[in-house]
Every structure is written in structure tokens, then in C-alpha cells.
Coordinates of C-alpha atoms in Angstrom, one line a residue:
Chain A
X9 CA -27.6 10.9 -49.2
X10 CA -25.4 7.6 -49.5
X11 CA -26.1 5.4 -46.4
X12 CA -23.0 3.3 -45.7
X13 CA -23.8 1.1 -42.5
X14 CA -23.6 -2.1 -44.4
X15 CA -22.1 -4.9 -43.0
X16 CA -19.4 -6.7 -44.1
X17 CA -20.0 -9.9 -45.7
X18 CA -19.4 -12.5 -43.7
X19 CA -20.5 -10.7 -40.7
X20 CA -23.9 -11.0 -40.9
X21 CA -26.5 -11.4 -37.9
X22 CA -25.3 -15.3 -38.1
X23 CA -22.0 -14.6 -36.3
X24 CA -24.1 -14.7 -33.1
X25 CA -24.7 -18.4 -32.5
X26 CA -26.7 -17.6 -29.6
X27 CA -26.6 -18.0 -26.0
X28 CA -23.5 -20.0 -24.1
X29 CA -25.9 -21.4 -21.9
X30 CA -29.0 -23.5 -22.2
X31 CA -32.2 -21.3 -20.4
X32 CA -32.7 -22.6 -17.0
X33 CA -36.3 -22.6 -16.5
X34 CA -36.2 -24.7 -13.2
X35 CA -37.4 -23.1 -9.8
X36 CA -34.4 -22.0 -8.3
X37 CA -32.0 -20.6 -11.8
X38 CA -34.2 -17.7 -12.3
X39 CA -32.7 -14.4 -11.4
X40 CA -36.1 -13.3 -10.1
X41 CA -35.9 -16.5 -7.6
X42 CA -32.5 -15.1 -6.7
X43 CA -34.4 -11.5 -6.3
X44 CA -37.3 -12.9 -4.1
X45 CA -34.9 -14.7 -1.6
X46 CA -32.9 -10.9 -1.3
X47 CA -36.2 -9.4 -0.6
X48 CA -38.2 -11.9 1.7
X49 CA -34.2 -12.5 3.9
X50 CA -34.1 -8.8 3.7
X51 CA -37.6 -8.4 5.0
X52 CA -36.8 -10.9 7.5
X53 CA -33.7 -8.8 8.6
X54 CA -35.9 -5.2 9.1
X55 CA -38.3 -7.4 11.5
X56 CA -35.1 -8.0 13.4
X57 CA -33.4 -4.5 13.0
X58 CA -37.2 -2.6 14.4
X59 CA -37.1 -5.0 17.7
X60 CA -33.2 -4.7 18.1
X61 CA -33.2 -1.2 17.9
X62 CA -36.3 -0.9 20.5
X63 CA -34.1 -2.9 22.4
X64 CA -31.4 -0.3 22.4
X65 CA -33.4 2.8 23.4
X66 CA -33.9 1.1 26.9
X67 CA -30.1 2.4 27.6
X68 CA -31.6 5.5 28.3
X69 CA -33.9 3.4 31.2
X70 CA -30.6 3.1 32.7
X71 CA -28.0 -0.1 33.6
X72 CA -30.5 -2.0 35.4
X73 CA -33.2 -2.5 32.8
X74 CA -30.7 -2.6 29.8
X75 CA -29.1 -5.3 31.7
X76 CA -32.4 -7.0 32.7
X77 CA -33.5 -6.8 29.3
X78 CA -30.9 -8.3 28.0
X79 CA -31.0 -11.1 30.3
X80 CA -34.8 -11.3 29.3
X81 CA -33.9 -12.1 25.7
X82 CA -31.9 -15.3 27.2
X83 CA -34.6 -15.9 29.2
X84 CA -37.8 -15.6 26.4
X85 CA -40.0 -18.8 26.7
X86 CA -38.9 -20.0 29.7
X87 CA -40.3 -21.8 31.6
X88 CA -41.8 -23.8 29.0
X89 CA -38.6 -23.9 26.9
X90 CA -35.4 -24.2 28.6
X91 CA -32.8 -21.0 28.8
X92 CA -31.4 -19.7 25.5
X93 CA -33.9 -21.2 23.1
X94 CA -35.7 -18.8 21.5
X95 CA -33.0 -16.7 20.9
X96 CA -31.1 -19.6 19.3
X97 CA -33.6 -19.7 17.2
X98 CA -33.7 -16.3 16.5
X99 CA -30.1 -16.7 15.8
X100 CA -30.3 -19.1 13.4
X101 CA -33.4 -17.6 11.4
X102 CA -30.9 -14.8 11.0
X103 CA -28.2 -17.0 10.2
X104 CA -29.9 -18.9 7.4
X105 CA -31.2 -15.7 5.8
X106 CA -27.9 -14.0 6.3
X107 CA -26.1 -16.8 4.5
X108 CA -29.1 -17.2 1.7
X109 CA -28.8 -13.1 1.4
X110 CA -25.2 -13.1 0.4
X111 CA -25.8 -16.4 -2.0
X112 CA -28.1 -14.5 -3.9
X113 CA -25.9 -11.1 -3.8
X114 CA -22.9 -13.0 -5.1
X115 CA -24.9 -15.0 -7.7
X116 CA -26.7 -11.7 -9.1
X117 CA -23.1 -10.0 -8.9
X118 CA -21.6 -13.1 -11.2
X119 CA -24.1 -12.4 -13.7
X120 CA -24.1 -9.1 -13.4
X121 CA -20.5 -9.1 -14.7
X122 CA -20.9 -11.2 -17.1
X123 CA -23.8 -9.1 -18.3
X124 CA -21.1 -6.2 -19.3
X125 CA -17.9 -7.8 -20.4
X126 CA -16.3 -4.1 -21.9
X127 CA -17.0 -1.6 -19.6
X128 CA -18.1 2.1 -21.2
X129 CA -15.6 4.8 -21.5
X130 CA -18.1 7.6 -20.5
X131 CA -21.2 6.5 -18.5
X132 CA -23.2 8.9 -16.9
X133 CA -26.3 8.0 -14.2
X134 CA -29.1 9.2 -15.5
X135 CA -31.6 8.9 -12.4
X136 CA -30.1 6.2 -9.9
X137 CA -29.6 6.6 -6.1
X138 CA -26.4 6.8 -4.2
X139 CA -28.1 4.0 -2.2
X140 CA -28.8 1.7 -5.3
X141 CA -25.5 1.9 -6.7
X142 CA -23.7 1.0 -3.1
X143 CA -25.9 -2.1 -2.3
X144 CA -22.8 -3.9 -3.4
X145 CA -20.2 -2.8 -1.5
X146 CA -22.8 -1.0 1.0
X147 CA -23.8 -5.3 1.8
X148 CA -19.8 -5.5 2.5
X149 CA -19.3 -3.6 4.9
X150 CA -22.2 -4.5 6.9
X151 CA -21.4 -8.3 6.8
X152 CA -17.6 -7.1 7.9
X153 CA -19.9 -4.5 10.7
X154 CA -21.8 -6.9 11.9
X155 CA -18.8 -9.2 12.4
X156 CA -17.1 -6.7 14.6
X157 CA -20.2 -5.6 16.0
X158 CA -21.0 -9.2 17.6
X159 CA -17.3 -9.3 18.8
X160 CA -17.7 -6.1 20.2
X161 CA -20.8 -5.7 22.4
X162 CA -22.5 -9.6 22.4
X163 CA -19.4 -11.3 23.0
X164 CA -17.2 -8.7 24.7
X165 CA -14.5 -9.9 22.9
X166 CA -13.3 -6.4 21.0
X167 CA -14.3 -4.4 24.0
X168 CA -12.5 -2.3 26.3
X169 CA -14.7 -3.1 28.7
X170 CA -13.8 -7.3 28.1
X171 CA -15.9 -10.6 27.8
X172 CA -16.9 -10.9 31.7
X173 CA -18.7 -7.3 31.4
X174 CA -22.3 -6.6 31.4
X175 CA -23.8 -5.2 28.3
X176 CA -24.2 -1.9 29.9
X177 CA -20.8 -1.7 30.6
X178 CA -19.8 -2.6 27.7
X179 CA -21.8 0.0 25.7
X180 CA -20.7 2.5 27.9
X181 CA -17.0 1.9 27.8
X182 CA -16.6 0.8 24.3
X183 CA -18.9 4.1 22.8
X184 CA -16.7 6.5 25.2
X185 CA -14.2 6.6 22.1
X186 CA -15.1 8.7 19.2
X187 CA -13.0 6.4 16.9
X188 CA -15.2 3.5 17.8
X189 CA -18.4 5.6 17.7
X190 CA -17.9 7.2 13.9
X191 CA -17.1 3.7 12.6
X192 CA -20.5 2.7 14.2
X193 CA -22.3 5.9 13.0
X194 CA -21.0 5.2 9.6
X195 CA -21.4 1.5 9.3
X196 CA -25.5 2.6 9.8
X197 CA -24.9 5.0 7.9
X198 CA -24.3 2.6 5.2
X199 CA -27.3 0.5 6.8
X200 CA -29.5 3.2 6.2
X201 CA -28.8 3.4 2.3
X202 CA -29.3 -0.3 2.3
X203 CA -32.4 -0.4 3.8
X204 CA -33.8 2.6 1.9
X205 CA -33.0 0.6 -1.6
X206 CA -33.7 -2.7 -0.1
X207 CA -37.2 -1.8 0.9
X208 CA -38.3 0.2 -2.4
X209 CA -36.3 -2.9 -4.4
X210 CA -38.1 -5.8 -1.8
X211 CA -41.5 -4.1 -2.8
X212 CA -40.5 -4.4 -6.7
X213 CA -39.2 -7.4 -6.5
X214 CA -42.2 -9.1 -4.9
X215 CA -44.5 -7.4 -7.8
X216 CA -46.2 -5.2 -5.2
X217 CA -45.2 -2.0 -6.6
X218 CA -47.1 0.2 -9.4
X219 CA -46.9 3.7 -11.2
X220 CA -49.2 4.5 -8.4
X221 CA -47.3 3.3 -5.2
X222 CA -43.8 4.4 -6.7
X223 CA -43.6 7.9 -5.4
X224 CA -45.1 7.2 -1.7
X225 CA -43.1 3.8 -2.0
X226 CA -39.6 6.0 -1.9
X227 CA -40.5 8.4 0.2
X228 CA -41.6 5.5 2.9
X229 CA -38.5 3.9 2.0
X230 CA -36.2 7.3 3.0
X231 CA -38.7 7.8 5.8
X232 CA -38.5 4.5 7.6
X233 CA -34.5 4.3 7.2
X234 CA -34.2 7.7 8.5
X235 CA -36.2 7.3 11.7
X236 CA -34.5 3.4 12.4
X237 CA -31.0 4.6 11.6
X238 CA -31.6 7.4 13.8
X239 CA -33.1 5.5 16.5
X240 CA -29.6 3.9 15.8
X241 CA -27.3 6.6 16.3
X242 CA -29.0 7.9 19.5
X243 CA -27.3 5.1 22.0
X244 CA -23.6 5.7 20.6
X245 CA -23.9 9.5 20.4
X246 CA -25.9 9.7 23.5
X247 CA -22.7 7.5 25.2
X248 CA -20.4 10.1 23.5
X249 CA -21.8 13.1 25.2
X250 CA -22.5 11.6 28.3
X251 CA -26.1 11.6 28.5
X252 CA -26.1 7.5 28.9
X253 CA -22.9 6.7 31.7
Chain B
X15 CA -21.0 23.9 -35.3
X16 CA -18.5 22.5 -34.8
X17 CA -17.7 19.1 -33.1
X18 CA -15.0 16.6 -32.0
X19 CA -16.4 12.8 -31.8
X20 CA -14.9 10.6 -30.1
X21 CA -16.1 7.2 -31.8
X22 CA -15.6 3.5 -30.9
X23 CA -14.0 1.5 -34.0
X24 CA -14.2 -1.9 -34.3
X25 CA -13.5 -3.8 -37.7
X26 CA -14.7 -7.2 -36.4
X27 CA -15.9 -8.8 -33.3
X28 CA -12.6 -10.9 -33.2
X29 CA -10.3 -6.9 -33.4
X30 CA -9.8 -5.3 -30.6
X31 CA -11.5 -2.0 -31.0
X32 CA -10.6 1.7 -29.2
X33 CA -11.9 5.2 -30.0
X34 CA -10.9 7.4 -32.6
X35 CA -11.3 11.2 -32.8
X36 CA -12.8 13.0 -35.5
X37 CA -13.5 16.3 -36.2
X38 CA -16.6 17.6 -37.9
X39 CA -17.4 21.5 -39.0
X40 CA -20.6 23.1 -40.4
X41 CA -23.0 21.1 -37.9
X42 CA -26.5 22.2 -38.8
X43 CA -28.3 22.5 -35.3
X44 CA -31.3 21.3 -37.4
X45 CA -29.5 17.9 -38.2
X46 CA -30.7 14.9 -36.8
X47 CA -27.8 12.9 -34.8
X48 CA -27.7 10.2 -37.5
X49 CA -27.7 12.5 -40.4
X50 CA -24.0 14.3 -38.6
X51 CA -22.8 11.0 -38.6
X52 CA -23.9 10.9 -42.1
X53 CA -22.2 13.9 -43.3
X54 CA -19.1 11.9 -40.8
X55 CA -19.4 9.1 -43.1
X56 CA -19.6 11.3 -46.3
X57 CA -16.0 12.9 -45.4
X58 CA -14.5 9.5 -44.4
X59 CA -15.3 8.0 -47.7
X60 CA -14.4 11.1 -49.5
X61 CA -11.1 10.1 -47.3
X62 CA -10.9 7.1 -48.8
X63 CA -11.0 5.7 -44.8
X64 CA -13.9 2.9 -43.7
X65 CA -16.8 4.6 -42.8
X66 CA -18.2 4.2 -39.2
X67 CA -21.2 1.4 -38.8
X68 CA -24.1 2.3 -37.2
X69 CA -27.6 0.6 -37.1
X70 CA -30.7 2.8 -38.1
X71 CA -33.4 2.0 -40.2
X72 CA -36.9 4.1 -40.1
X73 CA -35.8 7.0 -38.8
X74 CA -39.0 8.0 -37.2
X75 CA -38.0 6.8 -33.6
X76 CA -40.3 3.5 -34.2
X77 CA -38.5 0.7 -35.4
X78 CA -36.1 0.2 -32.6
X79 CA -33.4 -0.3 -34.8
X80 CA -30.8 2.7 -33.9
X81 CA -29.3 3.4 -30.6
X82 CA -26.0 4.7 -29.5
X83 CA -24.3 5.6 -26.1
X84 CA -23.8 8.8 -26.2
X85 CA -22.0 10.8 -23.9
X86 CA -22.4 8.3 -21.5
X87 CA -26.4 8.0 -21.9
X88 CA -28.4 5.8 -23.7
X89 CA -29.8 7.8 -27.0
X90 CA -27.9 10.4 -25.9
X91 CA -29.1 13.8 -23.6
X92 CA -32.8 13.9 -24.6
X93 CA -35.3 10.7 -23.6
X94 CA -35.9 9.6 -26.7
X95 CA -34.1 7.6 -30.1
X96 CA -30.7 8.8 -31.3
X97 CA -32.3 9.0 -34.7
X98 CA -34.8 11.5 -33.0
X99 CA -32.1 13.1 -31.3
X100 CA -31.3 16.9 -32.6
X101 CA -27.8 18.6 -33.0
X102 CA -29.6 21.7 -31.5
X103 CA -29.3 19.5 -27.8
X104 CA -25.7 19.9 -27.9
X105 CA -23.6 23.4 -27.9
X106 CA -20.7 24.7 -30.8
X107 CA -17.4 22.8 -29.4
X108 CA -18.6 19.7 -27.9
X109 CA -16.8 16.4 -28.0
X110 CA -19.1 13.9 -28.4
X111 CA -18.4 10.1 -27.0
X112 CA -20.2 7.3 -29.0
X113 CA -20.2 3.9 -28.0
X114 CA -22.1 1.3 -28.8
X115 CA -24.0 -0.4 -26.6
X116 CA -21.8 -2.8 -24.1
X117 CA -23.9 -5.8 -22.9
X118 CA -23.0 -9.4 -22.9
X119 CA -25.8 -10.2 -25.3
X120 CA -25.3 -7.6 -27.3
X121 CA -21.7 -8.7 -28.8
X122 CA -20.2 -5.9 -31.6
X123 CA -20.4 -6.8 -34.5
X124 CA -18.7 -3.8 -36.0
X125 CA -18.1 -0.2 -35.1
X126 CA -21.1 0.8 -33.2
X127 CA -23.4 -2.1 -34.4
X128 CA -24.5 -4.6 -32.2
X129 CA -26.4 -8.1 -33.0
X130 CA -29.4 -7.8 -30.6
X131 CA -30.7 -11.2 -31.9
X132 CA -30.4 -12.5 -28.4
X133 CA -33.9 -9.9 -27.8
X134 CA -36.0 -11.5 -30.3
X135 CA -34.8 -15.1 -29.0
X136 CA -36.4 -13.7 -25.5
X137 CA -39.5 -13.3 -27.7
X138 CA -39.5 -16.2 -29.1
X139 CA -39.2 -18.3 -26.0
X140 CA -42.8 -16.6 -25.3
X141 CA -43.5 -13.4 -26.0
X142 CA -46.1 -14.2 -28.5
X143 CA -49.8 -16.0 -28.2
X144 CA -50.9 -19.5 -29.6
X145 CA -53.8 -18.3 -31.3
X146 CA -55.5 -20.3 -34.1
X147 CA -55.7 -18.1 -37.3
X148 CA -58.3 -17.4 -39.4
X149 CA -60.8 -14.9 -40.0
X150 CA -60.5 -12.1 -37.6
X151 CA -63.1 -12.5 -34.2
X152 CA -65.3 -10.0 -33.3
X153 CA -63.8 -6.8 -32.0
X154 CA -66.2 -7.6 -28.7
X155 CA -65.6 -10.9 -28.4
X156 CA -63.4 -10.6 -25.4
X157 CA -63.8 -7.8 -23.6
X158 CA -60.9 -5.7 -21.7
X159 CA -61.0 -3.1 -19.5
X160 CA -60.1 0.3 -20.3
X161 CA -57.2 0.4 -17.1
X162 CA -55.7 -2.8 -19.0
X163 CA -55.7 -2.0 -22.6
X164 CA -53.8 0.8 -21.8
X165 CA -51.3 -0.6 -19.2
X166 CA -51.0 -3.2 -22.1
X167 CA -50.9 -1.0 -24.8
X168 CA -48.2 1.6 -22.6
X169 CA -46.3 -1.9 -22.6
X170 CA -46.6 -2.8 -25.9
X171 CA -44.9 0.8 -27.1
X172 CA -41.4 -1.3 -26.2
X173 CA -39.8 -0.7 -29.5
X174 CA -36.6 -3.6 -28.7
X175 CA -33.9 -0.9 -29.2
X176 CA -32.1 -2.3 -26.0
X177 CA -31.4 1.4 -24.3
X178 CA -32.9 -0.7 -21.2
X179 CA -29.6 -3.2 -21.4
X180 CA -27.2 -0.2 -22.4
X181 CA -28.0 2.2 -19.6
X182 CA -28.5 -1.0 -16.7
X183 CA -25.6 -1.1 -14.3
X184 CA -26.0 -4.6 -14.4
X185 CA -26.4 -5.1 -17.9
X186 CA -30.3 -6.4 -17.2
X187 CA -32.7 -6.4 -20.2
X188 CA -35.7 -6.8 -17.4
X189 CA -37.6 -4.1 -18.7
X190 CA -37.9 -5.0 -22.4
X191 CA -38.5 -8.5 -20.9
X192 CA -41.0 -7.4 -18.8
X193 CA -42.4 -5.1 -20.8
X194 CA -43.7 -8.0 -23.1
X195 CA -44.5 -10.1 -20.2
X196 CA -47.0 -7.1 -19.0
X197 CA -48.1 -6.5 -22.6
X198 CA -49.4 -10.2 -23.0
X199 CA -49.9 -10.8 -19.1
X200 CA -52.9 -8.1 -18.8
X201 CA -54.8 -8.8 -22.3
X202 CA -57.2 -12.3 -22.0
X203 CA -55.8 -13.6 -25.5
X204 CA -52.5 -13.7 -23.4
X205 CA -53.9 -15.6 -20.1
X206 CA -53.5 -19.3 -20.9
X207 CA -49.6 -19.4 -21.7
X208 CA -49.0 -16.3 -18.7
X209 CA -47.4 -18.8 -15.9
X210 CA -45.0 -20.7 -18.5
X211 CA -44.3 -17.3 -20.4
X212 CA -42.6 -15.6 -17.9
X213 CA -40.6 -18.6 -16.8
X214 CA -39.3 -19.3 -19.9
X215 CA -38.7 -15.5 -21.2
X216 CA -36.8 -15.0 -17.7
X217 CA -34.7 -17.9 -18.1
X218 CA -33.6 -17.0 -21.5
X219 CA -33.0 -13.4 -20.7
X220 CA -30.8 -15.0 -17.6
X221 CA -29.2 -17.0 -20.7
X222 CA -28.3 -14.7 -23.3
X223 CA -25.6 -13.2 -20.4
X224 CA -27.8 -10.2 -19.9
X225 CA -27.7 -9.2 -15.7
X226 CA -30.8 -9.3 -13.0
X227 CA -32.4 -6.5 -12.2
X228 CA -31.7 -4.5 -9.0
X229 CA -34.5 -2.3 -9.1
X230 CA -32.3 1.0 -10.1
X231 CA -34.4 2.5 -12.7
X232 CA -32.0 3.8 -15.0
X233 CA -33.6 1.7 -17.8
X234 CA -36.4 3.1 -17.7
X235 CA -35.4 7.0 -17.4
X236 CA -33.8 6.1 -20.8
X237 CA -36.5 4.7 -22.3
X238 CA -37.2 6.4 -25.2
X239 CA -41.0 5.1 -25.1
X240 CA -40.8 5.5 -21.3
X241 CA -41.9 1.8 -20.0
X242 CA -42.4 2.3 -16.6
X243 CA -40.8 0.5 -13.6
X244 CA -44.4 -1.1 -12.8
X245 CA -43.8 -3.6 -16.0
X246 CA -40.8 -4.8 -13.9
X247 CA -43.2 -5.3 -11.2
X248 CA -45.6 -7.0 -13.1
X249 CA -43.0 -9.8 -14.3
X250 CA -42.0 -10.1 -10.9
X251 CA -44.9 -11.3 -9.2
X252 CA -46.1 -13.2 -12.3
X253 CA -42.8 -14.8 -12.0
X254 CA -43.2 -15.6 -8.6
X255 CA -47.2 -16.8 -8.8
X256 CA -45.9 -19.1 -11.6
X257 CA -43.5 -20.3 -9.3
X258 CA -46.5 -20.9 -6.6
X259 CA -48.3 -22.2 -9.2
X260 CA -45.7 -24.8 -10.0
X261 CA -45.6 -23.8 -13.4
X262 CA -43.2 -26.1 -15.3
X263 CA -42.7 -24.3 -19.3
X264 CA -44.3 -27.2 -21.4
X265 CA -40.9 -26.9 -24.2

């Protein structure tokens, strides 16, 4: 049988004059860097996200200790450190990873891009998750969430229940409207699928995953996001209902 | 059978290219996928048209050399190479898409033929060992455990056909990359270069415009040697103990 994949002269393997770009082997070029500081900020973020949703469940302890508690976050370390100072420097832990989260995101994006300049006309997925595919936009929506979410309940400023309220109040007021409580439930929705990829993709990335792990890795991963998210959607759909007023 | 293909056409790398249908009777289900497109080819000469490029060489599913997009899937609907890939896997009236594999370091070259030379410049910024050469050591001379011989040796089946790349939504060739980097990482010959080999492998797979990895999997659910998500693992946190280490690649 004739074979007739021969090239074309003047098209052989030489066209390809190599890579644009000289390797990078310092510390920080790698992609894998890149990777690590996703996974140790994102690590750093499910710390917060267990405490902060702890937190929440005392709305069911009623206005008094939800209020108290709160005012006990302003008040941590005192009286050795003055008002406000550990949670400023919770605040800015988060900040710093937040901002080093989304550096790496948008760098592993670029390259991502650039990594498939035609796109294919038929590509089917083959094994991946719903969750791994939206990490992208998923991370989006939550940096836009978490925006509103600050405005709303920490600052009062988005709330019905306005800026001199106390935090009980303004949970109450503001998760009396459905439309406000669906956009929660789905913005932790969205959390959820982040966290279930993040934490199977954290444990990759960090090289402490194996054939072994894999399976009881993912099924950790859907298990912990499903019991925090719900934890989650307790406070807002409890407010709904009217078991928390 | 009978088939419509759908097939991307390219002249040059410079050409713009699109797809073109074709339509193919008398499909033996026995055929291998290569071979239709050999009996394709057959006709379009007889047609006094150019005949579609593909690469293929040993036929056997070892050398690496062929792989197509198919249908949207790397090597097509069954795990393995498109040359080992049988017409009896698809049904009388298909269409068939066939692309070639769309990476940033795998630029077209024509038709469905990519140059994947940008793969063995990965190996050669460290996939190999600095060995002296001579007469062969003693088989016992360095002795590896059975659990890492064959972790090394399950690595070692990477054949380089660059399914890995093709099927990656971010166009990441991790798992060939890591695939070596495991291979050589768990065998002694491979310990005194393991720090400044995965540096320098990484940073030329960042290079050649291939993506990072996100930790999907698809890569390796088309594997058609079906390198395991572990290897991935493996570069990582050798990547990041070199890092610890302060590894700097001696050039």
C-alpha cells in the first residue's frame, strides 16, 4: 500500500526554530511555583472559610451571642494587644494571599492561552469535573462575591438594614429577601466547586498525592465542600424561613 | 461502512487551513484508523487532489509517532493510539472530525502533522542521565526496589505521542514532562542530576508555549499507555524540594 504522508520539501522538522522564549529556570518563572502559591493561599483561605463559618452557626445562639461574638473578633488579644489587631492581621494574611491567588490565576490563565492558539472544532471532555473546568470563571465570581459580600454584612454598606446596624440585624434584614439569599446560595455554590477542585488540585500540586490516595483524595475533597458549603447555606435559608429572626 | 470525514487541511504553516469533507465507502470494520485514511489517500491521489498528511510510523502503538484528534478525543474513542484504533469502534454513517493536535508547541506543519520537536527539547534539557559509558555494570550493582522499578518503569511506558498536550484544556504537556521526571527521579542512576532536572525540564516545557497544569486529569484518561496522575505528583514535589533545596540548574 502506497504511504503518502511525506512532507513537503522545504517543510521539514527545521521550520520549527524552537521556543520564543528563553527557559526560565529561576525560583519564581516556573509554573509549578505559580501552582504552589495557588495551593498554600488556597489552603490558607480553607483555614479561614472552617473558623468563619463556625462563626456563622452561632446565629442560631441568637442576637446576643452573634453580636458578642462578633465584637469578640475585634476584641481577640486584647488586653495585651490593643483593639482590632489581630483581626487586622487576619485581614491582611487574607489580603496578601488573596492578591498572590489571583497573580498566579491570571499568570497560569496567560499561558494557558497561549498554550492553544487555534482552538478545536469538536472537543469532547473525556473525564474532567464540572468543578475543574469552572475554577476560572468559578474564581470570578467569588472575588466579585466576596466584594459584595463585605459591603453587605461587614460594612453595612449594601444592606437594608444600613452601616450603623449590628451584624445580627443586618443578617436578618438583608437574608429576609429571597433575591439576595439565591445569589448567596449560589455564589457558595460556586465556592463549593472551587474548594472541591482546589483541595484535590492543592494536594497534587504539593506532590502529596499518589495512585493510592487519588480515590479517597476526591471523595474527601466532595465530602469536606459539601458539609462547609452546607454549614454555609444553613444561616441564609434558616433567615429565609424564619427559623433565625 | 460508510463514512463522512471531516478533515483539517493545511498546505503550510503560513496557509490558513479549514476542514474539508470527504466521503469514504466500503469501510472494512477490520481496518485500522490509519489504514481508512490510507484507502482516503489512495482515492485522493487517484483524484489527482493532494493527499492528506498524517504522521505514523510503527504502527504497533509504540513509537509515539501517530496521533490524531478525533471526534474531539485524543486517539479517538478507545484509550489507546490512533494507529491501534479499529473502524469496528465507530458505526455505518458516522462523520468523523480529525484534527490535529492544537498546542502552542506543537505548530502544523501540514494537514494533520505537527512538529513535536519542542518534546524532545524537554528531554534534552534533562530527561536523560550523565553516565560514563563503557562496559555494561553488574545487573546488581545498584539495587532498586521492586515498588520503584515499576513506578519507574509504568513511567517509562510514556511513548511522546503528545495526546497529554492535545486533550489538556490548558494546553499542559505536564504529564509527558513528569512522566520522565518520575521515570529518572525513582531509579538511583537518576538521583544526582534529580533537583536541577526537574527545574530545567519545567522551565522548558513553560518555554515551548505549552500551559501549567490544573490538576484536571484529562491527559491522563487519554493516555494511551495510561501514565497516571501520581507522575504529576511526583514532579511537583520534586519541583518544589529542588526549590527548598535551592537547586540552581548548573547550564
Amino acid at each position: 500500500m502506497a504511504t503518502v504522508t511525506t512532507q513537503q520539501a522545504g517543510q521539514s522538522a527545521g521550520a520549527n526554530p524552537g521556543p520564543k522564549r528563553q527557559p526560565n529556570t529561576g525560583r519564581f518563572g516556573s509554573s509549578v511555583f505559580k501552582k504552589a502559591v495557588m495551593a498554600v493561599t488556597g489552603i490558607i483561605f480553607v483555614l479561614y472559610l472552617i473558623a468563619h463559618m463556625v462563626g456563622n452557626l452561632k446565629a442560631f445562639a441568637g442576637a446576643e451571642t452573634f453580636n458578642s461574638y462578633s465584637e469578640f473578633l475585634r476584641e481577640l488579644g486584647e488586653p495585651i494587644l490593643p483593639r482590632l489587631t489581630v483581626l487586622t492581621i487576619i485581614r491582611i494574611v487574607l489580603l496578601v494571599a488573596v492578591a498572590a491567588h489571583i497573580w498566579a490565576a491570571f499568570s497560569l490563565w496567560k499561558q494557558a492561552k497561549r498554550a492553544r492558539p487555534i482552538a478545536y472544532q469538536t472537543k469532547k471532555r473525556v473525564q474532567q469535573s464540572y468543578a475543574s473546568r469552572t475554577m476560572r470563571w468559578g474564581g470570578v465570581i467569588l472575588i466579585l462575591f466576596i466584594i459584595w459580600h463585605i459591603l453587605d454584612l461587614t460594612l453595612g454598606a449594601v444592606n437594608p438594614a444600613g452601616r450603623d446596624s449590628l451584624p445580627y440585624g443586618r443578617l436578618v434584614e438583608g437574608f429576609q429577601n429571597p433575591v439576595v439569599t439565591i445569589w448567596y446560595a449560589v455564589a457558595l455554590i460556586a465556592l463549593g466547586m472551587h474548594i472541591r477542585h482546589g483541595v484535590w488540585s492543592a494536594t497534587q500540586t504539593l506532590g502529596h498525592s499518589n495512585k493510592r490516595r487519588e480515590r479517597a483524595l476526591n471523595v474527601f475533597a466532595t465530602a469536606f465542600a459539601v458539609v462547609l458549603i452546607g454549614g454555609y447555606l444553613l444561616i441564609p435559608f434558616s433567615v429565609l424561613f424564619g427559623i433565625i429572626d | 461502512m460508510k463514512l463522512t470525514l471531516r478533515v483539517w487541511r493545511q498546505p503550510s504553516p503560513q496557509v490558513k487551513g479549514k476542514m474539508a469533507n470527504y466521503h469514504l465507502t466500503d469501510v472494512s470494520e477490520d481496518m485500522s484508523f490509519l489504514e481508512m485514511l490510507d484507502v482516503l489517500n489512495e482515492q485522493l491521489i487517484l483524484d489527482g487532489e493532494d493527499p492528506i498528511a498524517f504522521d505514523h510510523d510503527c504502527r504497533e502503538g509504540i513509537c509515539g509517532s501517530c496521533g490524531l484528534m478525533i471526534n474531539g478525543i485524543a486517539h479517538g474513542p478507545e484509550q489507546t493510539t490512533t494507529c491501534q484504533l479499529h473502524m469496528r469502534s465507530f458505526s455505518d454513517g458516522d462523520t468523523i472530525d480529525i484534527e490535529p493536535w492544537r498546542s502552542g508547541g506543537f505548530p502544523v506543519v501540514k494537514d494533520l502533522v505537527v512538529d513535536r520537536s519542542a518534546f524532545d527539547r524537554i528531554i534534552s534539557a534533562g530527561g536523560f542521565i550523565s553516565a560514563p559509558t563503557g562496559t555494561a555494570p553488574d545487573a546488581h550493582a545498584n539495587p532498586v526496589p521492586k515498588v520503584d522499578a515499576d513506578a519507574a518503569f509504568d513511567a517509562a511506558t510514556c511513548i511522546g505521542c503528545g495526546a497529554c498536550v492535545a486533550a489538556c484544556p490548558n494546553g499542559s504537556a505536564m504529564l509527558f514532562t513528569a512522566a520522565k521526571v518520575t521515570h529518572l527521579g525513582l531509579l538511583p542512576q537518576g538521583q544526582p542530576e534529580r533537583d536541577s532536572r526537574v527545574v530545567k525540564m519545567v522551565a522548558q516545557q513553560d518555554a515551548e508555549d505549552f500551559g501549567g497544569c490544573t490538576n484536571i486529569g484529562e491527559c491522563s484518561a487519554v493516555c494511551p499507555k495510561g501514565i497516571s496522575m501520581e507522575t504529576i505528583s511526583r514532579l511537583n514535589h520534586d519541583l518544589l524540594g529542588a526549590l527548598r533545596a535551592n537547586a540552581v540548574p548548573t547550564s
